[in-house]
Coordinates of C-alpha atoms in Angstrom, one line a residue:
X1 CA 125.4 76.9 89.0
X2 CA 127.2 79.9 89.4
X3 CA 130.8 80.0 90.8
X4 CA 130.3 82.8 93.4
X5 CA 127.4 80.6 94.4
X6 CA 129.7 77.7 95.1
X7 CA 132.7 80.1 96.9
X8 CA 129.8 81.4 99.3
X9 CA 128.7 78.1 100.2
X10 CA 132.3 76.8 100.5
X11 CA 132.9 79.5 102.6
X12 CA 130.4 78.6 105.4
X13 CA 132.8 75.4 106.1
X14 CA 134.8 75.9 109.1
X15 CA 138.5 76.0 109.3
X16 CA 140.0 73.9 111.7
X17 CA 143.4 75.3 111.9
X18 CA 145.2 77.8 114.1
X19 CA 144.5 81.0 112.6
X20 CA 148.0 82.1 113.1
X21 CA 149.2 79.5 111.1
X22 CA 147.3 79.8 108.0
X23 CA 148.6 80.6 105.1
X24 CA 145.5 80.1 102.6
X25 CA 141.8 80.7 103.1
X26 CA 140.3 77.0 103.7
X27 CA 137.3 78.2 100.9
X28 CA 140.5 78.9 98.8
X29 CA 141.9 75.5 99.1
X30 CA 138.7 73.7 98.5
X31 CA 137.7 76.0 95.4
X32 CA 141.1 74.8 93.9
X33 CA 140.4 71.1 94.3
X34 CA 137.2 71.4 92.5
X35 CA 138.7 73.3 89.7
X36 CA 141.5 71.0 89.4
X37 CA 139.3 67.8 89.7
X38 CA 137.0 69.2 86.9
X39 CA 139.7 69.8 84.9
X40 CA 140.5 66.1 85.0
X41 CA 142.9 66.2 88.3
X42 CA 142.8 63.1 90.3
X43 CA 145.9 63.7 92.6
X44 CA 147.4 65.9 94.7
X45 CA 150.7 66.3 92.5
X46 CA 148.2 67.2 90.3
X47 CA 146.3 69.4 91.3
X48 CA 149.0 71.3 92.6
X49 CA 150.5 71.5 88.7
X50 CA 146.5 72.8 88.1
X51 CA 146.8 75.7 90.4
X52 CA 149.9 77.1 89.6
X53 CA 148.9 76.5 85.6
X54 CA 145.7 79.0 86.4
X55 CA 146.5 80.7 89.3
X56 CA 145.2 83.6 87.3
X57 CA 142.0 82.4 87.3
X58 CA 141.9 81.4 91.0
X59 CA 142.4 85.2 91.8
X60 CA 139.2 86.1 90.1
X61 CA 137.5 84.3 92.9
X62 CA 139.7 83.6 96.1
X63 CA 142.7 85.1 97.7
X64 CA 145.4 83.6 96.7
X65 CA 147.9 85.9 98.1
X66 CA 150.6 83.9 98.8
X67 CA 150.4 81.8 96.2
X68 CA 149.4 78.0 96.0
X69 CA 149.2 75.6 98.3
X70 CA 151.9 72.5 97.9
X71 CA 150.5 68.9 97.7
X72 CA 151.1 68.3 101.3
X73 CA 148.7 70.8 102.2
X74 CA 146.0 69.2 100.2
X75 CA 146.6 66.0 101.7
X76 CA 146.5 67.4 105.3
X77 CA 143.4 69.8 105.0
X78 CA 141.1 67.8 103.0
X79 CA 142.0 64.5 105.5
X80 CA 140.8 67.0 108.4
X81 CA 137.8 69.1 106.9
X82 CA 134.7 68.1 108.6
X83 CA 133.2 65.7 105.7
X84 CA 129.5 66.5 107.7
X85 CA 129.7 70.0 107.0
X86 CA 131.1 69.4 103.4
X87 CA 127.8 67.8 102.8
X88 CA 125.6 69.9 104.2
X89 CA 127.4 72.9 102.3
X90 CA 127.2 70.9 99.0
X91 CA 123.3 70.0 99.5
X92 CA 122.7 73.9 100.6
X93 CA 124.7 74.9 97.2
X94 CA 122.3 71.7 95.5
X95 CA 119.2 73.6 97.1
X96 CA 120.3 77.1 95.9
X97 CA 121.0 76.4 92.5
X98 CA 118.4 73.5 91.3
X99 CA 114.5 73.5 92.3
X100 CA 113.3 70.4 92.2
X101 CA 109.9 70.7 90.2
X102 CA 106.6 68.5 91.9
X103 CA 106.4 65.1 91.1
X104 CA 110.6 64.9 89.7
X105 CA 111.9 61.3 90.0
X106 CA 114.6 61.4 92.6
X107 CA 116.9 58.2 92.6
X108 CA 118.7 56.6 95.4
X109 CA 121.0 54.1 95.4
X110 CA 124.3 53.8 97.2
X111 CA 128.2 53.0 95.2
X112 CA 131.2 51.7 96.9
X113 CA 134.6 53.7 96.6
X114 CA 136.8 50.7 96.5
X115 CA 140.1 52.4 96.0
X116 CA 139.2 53.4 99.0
X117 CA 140.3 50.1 100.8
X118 CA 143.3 50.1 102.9
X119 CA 144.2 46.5 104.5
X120 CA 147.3 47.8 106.2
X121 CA 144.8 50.4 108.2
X122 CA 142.4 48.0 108.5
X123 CA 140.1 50.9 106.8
X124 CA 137.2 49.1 105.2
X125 CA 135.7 51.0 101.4
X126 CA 133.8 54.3 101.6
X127 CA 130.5 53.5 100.6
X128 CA 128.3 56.5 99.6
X129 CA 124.5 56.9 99.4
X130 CA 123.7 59.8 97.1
X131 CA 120.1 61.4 95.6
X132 CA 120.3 62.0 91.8
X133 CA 117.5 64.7 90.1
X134 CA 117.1 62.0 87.1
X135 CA 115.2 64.5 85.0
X136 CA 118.4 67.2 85.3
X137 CA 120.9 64.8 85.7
X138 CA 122.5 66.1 89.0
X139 CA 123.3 64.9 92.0
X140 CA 121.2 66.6 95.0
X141 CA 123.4 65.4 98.4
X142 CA 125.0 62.7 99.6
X143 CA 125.7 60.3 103.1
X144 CA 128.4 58.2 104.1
X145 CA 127.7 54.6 105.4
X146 CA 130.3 52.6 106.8
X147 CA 129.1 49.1 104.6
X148 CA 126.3 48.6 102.1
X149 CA 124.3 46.6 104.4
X150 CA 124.1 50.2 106.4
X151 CA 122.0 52.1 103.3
X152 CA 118.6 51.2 105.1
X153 CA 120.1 53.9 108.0
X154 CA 121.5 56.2 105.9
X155 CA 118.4 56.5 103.4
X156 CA 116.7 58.4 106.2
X157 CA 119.4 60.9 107.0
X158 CA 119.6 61.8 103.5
X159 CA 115.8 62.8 103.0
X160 CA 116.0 64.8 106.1
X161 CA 119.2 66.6 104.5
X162 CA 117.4 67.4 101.4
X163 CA 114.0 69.3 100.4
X164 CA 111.9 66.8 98.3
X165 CA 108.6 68.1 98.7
X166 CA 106.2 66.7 95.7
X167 CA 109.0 65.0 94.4
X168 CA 109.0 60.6 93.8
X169 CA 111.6 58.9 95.7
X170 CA 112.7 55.8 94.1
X171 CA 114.9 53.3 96.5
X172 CA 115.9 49.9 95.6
X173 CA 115.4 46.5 97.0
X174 CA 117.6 47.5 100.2
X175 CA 115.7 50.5 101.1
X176 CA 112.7 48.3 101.3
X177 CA 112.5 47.4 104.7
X178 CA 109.9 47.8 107.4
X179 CA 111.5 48.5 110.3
X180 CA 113.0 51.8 108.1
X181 CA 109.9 52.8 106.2
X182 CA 109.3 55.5 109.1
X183 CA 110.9 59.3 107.7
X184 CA 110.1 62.5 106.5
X185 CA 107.0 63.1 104.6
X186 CA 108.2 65.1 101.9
X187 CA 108.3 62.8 99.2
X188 CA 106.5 60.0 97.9
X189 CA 108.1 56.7 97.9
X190 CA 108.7 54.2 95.3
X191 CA 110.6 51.2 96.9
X192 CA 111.4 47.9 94.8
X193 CA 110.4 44.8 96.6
X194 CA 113.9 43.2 98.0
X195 CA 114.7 39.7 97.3
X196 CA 114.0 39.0 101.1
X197 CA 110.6 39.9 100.9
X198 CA 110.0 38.2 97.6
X199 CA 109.0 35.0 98.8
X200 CA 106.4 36.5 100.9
X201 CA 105.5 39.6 99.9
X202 CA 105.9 39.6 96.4
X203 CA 103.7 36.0 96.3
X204 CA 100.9 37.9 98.4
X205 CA 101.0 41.2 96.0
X206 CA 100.9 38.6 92.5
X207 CA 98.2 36.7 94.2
X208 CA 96.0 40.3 95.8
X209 CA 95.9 42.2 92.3
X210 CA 93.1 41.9 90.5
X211 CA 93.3 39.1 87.6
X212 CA 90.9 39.2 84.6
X213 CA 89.2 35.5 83.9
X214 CA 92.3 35.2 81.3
X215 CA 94.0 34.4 84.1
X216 CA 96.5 37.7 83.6
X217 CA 97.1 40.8 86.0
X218 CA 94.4 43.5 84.9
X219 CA 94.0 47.2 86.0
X220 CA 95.6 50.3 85.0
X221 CA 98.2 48.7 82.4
X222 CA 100.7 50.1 80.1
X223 CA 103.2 48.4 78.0
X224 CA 106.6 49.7 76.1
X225 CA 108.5 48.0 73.4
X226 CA 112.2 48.5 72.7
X227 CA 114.5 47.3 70.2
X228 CA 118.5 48.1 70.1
X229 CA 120.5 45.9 68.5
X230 CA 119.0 42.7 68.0
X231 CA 117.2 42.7 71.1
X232 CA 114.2 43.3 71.6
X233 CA 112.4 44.1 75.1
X234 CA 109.3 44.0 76.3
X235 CA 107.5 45.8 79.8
X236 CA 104.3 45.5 80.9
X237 CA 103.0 47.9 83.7
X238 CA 99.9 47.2 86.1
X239 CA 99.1 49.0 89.0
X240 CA 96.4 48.5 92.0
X241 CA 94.8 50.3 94.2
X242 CA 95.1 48.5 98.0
X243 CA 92.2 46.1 98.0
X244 CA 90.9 44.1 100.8
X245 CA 93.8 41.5 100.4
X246 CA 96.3 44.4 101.5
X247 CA 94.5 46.2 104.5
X248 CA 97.2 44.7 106.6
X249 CA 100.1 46.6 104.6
X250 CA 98.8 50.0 105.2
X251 CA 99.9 49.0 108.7
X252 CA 103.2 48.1 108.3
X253 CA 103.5 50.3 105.9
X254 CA 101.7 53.6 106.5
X255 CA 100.7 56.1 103.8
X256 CA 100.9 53.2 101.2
X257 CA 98.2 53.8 98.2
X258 CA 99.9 52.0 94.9
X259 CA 101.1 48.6 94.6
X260 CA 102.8 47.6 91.0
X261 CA 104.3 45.0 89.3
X262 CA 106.9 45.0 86.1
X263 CA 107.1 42.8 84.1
X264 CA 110.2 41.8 81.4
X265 CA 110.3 40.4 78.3
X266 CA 113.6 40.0 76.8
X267 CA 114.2 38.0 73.0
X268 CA 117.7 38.3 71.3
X269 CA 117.0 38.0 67.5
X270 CA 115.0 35.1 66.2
X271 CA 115.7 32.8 69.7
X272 CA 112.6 32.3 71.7
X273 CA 111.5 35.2 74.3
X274 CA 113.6 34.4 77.6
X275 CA 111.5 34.0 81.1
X276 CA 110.3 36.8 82.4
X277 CA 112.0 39.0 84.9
X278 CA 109.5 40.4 87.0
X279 CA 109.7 42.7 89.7
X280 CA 107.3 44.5 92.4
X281 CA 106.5 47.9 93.5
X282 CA 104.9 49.7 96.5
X283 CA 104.5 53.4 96.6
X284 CA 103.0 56.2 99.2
X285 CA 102.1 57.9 96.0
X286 CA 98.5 57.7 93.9
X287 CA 100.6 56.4 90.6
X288 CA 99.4 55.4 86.7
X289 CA 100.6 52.7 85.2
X290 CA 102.5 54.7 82.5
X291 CA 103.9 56.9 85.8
X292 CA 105.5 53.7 87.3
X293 CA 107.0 52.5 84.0
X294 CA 108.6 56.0 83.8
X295 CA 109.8 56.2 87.3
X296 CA 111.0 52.7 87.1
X297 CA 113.0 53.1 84.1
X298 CA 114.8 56.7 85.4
X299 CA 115.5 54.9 88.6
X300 CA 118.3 53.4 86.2
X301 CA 119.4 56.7 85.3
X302 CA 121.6 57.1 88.8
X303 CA 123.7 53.8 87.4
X304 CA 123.9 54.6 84.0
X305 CA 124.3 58.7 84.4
X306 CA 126.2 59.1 87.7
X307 CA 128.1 55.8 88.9
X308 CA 128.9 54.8 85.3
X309 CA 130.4 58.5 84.8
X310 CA 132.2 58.1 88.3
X311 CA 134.0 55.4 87.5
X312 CA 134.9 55.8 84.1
X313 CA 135.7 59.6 83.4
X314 CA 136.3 60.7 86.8
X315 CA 138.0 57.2 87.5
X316 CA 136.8 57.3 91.1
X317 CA 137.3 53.2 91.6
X318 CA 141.3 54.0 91.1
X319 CA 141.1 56.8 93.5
X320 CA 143.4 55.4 96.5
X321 CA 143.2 58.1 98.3
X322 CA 142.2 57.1 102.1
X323 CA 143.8 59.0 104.8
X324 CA 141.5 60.8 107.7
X325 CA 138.2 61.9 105.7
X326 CA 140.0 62.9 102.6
X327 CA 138.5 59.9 100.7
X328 CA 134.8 60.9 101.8
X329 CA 135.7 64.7 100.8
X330 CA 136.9 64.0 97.8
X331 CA 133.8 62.0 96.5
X332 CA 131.8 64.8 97.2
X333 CA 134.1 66.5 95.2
X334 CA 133.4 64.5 92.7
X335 CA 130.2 65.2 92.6
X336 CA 130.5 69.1 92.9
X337 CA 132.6 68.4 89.2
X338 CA 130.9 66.2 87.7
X339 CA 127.1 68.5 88.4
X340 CA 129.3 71.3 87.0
X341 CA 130.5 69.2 83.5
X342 CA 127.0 68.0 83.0
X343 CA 125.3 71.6 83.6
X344 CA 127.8 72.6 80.5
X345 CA 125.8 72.8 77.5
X346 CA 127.7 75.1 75.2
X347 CA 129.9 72.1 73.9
X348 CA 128.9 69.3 73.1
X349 CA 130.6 65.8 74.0
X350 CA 131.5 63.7 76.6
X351 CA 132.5 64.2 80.7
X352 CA 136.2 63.4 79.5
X353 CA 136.0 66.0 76.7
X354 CA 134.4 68.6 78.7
X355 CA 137.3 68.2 81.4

């Protein structure tokens, strides 16, 4: 991820203003902020202080000429930037600077901003649905969506932003819906069965896979064992082809080829095992066993790798930052930093360390 790579693609944003009235390049401005925000800024006091701290730097790469912009400037231009075009500049830079290799777990899953909340403006929380590269550990694009119960429309309009061909989509429960399953073909799907459907559809998958005269789920099986701390837990994998019992699926759900089920065993210590936690899969994809339990487990990976990081060393929850579309920019600012901080492999520590 080179940083002329980022100013070019910055660049292509379009600057509202009155060009008689600017006084710094709009690329400028937003190549400060992401400095500043990777450098641990979370203001706009602060990153102010940042600029004039390494305005040195900043003339390596921008402008700059009459010197750096005052907090108010922030506030205004990053409230009026066009957050669309932010995104599709970011997932342009995402595209030019990461190949995603064929059959890559991508991860969806959507996190709420909730210092973005404002009662007095009756301004509900930015919620964002973003695609995370779980082998590299980056984030790919992202969409806005006004509430969480929105993430079944804005699933589609992030495929279409991105290039996923080859690659395994994994969606959770929400993102399992039929009236949304329609969208680009690029990628294979791997959408948990939602609690909705559970009743229903997860009782006609457990009851259409193949069973053994043991009375347990047979076919393409694979099992892993982990222990950490006292606890040990258990996962068995079975996948099935679509039998007879599931013709009807493949037309609610075209392209379907793998159904799946998971199943959890968890035992703290010497305490008996607890019930098991079981959960269901369908997939457009021709998957193994030992392919679901992988994809399954680095679904996880955009909770524990990018919304965990978010909130604790970018502290994105206390961001209360809200005005015009600053609070959308700046999230995908966020991400811009936090890509960078995990692509640095020279030292070795933590996101806060790094910054």
């Amino acid at each position: 991820m080179l940083t002329p790579s980022l100013m070019h693609h910055l660049s292509i944003v379009p600057d509202f203003r009155q060009a008689w009235k600017v006084q710094h390049q709009l690329s400028d401005i937003l190549f400060l902020i992401v400095c500043a925000v990777i450098c641990g800024a979370e203001g706009w006091d602060e990153i102010e202080d940042f600029g004039h701290a390494k305005l040195d730097f900043l003339r390596l790469y921008g402008d700059f000429e009459t010197g750096v912009p005052s907090h108010d400037t922030f506030a205004r231009v990053m409230a009026l930037v066009n957050a669309e075009q932010l995104q599709t500049a970011f997932a342009e830079w995402m595209k030019s600077c990461h190949d995603v290799t064929e059959g890559a777990v991508v991860a969806i899953d959507g996190k709420t901003l909730r210092g973005s909340y404002c009662r007095g403006k009756n301004k509900g929380a930015i919620h964002m649905v973003s695609a995370f590269s779980a082998a590299k550990g980056v984030v790919l694009g992202q969409v806005k969506t006004a509430q969480k119960s929105n993430e079944i429309t804005a699933i589609p309009e992030l495929l279409k932003l991105l290039n996923l061909q080859g690659c395994l989509v994994t969606i959770d429960a929400m993102g399992c819906r039929t009236d949304r399953h329609s969208g680009p073909a690029e990628g294979c799907r791997l959408p948990a069965i939602g609690k909705g459907e559970s009743a229903s559809f997860g009782c006609r998958l457990r009851d259409g896979i193949p069973n053994n005269q043991g009375g347990e789920l047979s076919g393409d099986s694979y099992i892993t064992d982990e222990k950490n701390r006292g606890r040990q837990e258990t996962r068995y994998h079975i996948v099935s082809e679509i039998t007879e019992e599931f013709q009807e699926l493949s037309y609610e759900w075209p392209g379907l080829k793998t159904l799946g089920v998971v199943m959890g065993f968890r035992q703290e210590s010497d305490e008996a095992p607890e019930e098991p936690m079981i959960r269901y899969y369908i997939s457009s994809a021709e998957l193994t066993a030992k392919k679901l339990a992988e994809a399954a487990r680095q679904h996880w990976h955009i909770e524990a790798k990018l919304h965990w990081s978010l909130d604790v060393a970018l502290r994105e929850d206390a961001c209360k930052i809200h005005r015009g579309q600053a609070g959308e920019n700046l999230a995908r600012v966020r991400h811009i930093a936090l890509n960078y901080l995990k692509g640095e492999k020279s030292f070795k520590g933590g996101i806060r360390r790094k910054q």
